GROMACS .gro file of N, CA and C in nm:
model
  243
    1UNK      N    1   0.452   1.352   0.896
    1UNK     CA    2   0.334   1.268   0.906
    1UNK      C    3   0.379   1.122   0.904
    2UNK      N    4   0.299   1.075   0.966
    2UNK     CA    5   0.327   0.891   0.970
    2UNK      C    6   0.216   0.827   0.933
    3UNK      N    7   0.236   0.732   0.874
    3UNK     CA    8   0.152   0.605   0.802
    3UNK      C    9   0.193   0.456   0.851
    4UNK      N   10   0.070   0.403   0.843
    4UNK     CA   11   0.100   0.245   0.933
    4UNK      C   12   0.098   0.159   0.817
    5UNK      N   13   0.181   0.105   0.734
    5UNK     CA   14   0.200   0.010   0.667
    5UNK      C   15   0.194  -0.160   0.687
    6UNK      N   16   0.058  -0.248   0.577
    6UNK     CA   17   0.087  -0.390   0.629
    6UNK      C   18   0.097  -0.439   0.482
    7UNK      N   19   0.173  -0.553   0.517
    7UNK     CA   20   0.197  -0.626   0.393
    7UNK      C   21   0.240  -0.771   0.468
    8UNK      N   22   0.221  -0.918   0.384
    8UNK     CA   23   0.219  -1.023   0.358
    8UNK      C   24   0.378  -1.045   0.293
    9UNK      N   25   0.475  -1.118   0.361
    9UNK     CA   26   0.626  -1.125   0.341
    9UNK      C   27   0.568  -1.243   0.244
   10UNK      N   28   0.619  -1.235   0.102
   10UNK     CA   29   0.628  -1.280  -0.007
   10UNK      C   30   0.716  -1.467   0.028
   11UNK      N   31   0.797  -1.456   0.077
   11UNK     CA   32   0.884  -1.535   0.107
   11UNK      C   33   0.830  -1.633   0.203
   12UNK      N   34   0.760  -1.569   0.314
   12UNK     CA   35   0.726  -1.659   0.467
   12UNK      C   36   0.545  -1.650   0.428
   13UNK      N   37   0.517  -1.545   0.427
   13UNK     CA   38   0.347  -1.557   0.470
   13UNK      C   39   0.354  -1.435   0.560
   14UNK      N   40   0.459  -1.431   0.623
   14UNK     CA   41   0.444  -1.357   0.736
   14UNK      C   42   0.408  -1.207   0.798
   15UNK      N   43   0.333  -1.206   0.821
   15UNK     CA   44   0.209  -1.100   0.795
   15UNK      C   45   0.361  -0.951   0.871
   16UNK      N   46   0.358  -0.831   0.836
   16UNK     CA   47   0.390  -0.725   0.877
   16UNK      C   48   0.299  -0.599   0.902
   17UNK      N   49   0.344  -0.572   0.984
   17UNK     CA   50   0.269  -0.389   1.006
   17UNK      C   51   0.345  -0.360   1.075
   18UNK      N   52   0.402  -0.186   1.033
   18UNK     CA   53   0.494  -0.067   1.079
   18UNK      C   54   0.456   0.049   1.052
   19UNK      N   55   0.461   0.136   1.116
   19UNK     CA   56   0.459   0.268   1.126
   19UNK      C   57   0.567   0.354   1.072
   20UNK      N   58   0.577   0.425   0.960
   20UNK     CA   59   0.693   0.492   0.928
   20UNK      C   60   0.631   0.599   0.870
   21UNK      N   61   0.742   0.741   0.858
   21UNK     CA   62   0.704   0.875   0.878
   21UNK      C   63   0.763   0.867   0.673
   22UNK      N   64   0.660   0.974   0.636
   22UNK     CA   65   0.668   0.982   0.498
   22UNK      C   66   0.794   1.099   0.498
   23UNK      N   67   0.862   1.078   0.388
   23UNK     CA   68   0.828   1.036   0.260
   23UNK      C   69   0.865   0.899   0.290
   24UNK      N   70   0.859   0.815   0.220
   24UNK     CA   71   0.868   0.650   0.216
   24UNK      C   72   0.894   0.625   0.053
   25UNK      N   73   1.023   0.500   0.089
   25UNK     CA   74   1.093   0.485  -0.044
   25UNK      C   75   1.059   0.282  -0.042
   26UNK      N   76   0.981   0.240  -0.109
   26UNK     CA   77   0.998   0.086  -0.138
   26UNK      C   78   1.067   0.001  -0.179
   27UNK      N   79   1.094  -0.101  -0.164
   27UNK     CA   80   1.177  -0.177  -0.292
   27UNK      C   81   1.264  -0.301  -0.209
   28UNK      N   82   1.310  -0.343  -0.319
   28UNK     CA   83   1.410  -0.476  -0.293
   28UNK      C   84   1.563  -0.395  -0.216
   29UNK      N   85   1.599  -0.300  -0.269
   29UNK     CA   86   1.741  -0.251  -0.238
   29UNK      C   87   1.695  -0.067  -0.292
   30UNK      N   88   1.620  -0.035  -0.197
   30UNK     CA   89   1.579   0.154  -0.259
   30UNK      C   90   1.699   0.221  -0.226
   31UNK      N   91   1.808   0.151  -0.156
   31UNK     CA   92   1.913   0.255  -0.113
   31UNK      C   93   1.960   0.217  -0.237
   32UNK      N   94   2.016   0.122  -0.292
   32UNK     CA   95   2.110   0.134  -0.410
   32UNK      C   96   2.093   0.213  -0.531
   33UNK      N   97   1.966   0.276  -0.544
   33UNK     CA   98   1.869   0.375  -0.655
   33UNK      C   99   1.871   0.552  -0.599
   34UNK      N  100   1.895   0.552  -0.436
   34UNK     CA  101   1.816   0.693  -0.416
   34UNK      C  102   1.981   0.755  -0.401
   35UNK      N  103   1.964   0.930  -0.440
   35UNK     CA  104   2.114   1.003  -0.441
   35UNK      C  105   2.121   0.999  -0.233
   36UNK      N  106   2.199   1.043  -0.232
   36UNK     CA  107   2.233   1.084  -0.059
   36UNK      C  108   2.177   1.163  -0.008
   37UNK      N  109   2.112   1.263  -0.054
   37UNK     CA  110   2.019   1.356  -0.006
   37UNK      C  111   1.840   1.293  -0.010
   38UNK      N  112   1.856   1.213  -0.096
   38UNK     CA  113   1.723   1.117  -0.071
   38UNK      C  114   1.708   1.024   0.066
   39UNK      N  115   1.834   1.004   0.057
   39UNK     CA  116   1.853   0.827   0.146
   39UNK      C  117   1.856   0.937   0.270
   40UNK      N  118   1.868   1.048   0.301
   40UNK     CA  119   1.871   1.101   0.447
   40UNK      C  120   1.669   1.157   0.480
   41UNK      N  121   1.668   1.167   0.334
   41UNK     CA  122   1.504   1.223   0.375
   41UNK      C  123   1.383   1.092   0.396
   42UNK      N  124   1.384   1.015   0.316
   42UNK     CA  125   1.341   0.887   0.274
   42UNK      C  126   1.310   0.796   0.404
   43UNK      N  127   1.213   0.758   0.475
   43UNK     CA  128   1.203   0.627   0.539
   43UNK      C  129   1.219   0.491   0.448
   44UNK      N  130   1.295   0.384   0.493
   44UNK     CA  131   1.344   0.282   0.377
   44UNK      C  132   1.267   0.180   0.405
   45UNK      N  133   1.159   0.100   0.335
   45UNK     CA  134   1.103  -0.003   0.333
   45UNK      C  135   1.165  -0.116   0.220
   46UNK      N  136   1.268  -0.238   0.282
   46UNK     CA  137   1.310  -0.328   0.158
   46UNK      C  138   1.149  -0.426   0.192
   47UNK      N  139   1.176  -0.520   0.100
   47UNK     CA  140   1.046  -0.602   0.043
   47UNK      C  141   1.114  -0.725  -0.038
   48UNK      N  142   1.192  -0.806   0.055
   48UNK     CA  143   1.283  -0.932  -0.013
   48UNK      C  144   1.219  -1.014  -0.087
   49UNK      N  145   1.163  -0.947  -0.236
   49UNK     CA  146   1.101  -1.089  -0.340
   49UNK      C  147   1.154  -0.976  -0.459
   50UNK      N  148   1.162  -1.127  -0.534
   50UNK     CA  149   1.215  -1.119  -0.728
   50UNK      C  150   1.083  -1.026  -0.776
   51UNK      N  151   0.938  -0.992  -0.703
   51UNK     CA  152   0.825  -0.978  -0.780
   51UNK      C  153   0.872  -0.820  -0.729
   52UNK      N  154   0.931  -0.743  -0.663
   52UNK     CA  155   0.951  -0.612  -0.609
   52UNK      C  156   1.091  -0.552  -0.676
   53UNK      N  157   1.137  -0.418  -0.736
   53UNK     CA  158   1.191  -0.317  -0.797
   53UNK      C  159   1.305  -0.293  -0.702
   54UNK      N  160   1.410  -0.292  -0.737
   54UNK     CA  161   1.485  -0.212  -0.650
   54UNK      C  162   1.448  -0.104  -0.606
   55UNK      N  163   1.390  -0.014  -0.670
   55UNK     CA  164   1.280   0.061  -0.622
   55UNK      C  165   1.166   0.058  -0.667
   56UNK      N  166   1.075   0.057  -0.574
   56UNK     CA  167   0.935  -0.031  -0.649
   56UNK      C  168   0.850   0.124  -0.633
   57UNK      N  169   0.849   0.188  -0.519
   57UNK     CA  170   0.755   0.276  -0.528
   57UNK      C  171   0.778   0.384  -0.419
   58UNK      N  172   0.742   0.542  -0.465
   58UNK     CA  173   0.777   0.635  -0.290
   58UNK      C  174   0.589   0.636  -0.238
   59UNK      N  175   0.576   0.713  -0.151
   59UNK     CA  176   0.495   0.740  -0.085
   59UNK      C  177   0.483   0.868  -0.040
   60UNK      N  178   0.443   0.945  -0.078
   60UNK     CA  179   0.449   1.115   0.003
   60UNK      C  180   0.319   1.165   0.002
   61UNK      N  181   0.346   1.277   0.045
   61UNK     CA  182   0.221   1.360   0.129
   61UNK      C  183   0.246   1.545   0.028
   62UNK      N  184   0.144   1.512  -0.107
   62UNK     CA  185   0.150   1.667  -0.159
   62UNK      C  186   0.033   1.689  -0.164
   63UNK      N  187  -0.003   1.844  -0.141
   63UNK     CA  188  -0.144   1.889  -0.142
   63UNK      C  189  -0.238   1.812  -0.056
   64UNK      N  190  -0.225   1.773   0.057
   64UNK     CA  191  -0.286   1.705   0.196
   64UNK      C  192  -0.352   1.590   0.136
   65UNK      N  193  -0.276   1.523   0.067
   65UNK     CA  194  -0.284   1.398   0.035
   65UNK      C  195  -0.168   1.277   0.010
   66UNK      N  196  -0.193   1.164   0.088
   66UNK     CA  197  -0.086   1.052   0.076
   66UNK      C  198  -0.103   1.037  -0.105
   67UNK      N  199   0.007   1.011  -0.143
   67UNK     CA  200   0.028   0.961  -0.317
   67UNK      C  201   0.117   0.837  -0.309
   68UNK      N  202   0.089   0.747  -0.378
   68UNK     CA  203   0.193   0.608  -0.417
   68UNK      C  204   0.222   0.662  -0.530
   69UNK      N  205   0.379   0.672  -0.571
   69UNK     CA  206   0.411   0.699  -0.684
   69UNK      C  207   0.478   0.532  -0.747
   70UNK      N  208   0.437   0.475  -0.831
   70UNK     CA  209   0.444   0.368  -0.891
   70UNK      C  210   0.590   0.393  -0.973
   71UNK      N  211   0.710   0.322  -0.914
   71UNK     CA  212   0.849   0.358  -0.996
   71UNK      C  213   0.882   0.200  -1.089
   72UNK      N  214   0.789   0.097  -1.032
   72UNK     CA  215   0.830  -0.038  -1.106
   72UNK      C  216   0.798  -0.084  -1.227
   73UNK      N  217   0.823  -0.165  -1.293
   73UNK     CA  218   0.832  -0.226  -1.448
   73UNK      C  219   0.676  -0.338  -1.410
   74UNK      N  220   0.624  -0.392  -1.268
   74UNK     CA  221   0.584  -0.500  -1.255
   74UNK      C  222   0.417  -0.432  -1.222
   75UNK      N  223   0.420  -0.320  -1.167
   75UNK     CA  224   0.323  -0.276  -1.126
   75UNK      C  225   0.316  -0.302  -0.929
   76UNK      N  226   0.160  -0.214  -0.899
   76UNK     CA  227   0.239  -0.196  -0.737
   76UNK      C  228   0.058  -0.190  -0.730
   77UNK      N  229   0.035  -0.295  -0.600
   77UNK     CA  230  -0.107  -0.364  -0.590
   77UNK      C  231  -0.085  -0.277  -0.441
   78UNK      N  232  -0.232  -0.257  -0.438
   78UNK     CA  233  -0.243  -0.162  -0.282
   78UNK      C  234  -0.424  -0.183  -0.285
   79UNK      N  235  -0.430  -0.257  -0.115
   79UNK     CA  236  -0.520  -0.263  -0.087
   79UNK      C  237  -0.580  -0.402  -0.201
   80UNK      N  238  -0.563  -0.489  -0.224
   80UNK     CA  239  -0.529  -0.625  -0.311
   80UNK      C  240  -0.578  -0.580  -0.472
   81UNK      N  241  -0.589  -0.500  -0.510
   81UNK     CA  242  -0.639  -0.392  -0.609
   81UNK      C  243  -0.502  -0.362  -0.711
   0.00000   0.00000   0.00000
């Protein structure tokens, strides 16, 4: 399954939207956190700001539903909420 992701680049303003196939891994550096069998399943979204987790958060699809799993210390705003 795929999901269209937008977010506001912390750094520029600069508005993003992408399409990437779940599971989905977030963060400043999610490769330096996930084992090798993650980093092959995982679509990788970095997010270059001090306010984002090396891994900030996954995204998957259990029981026919998308889930944000919240992995950060800072908390994880979706939908400005």
């Amino acid at each position: 399954m795929q999901v269209k992701l937008s977010w506001e680049e912390p750094l520029t303003g600069e508005k993003q939207e992408h399409i990437f196939s779940l599971p989905i891994a977030l963060g400043r550096n999610p490769e330096d956190v996930l084992n090798d069998r993650q980093k092959q399943e995982y679509s990788i979204v970095r997010l270059n700001s001090k306010q984002v987790s090396r891994l900030h958060a996954f995204i998957t699809f259990v029981n026919g539903q998308i889930v944000l799993e919240d992995q950060s210390s800072n908390g994880t705003v979706v939908n400005d909420e």
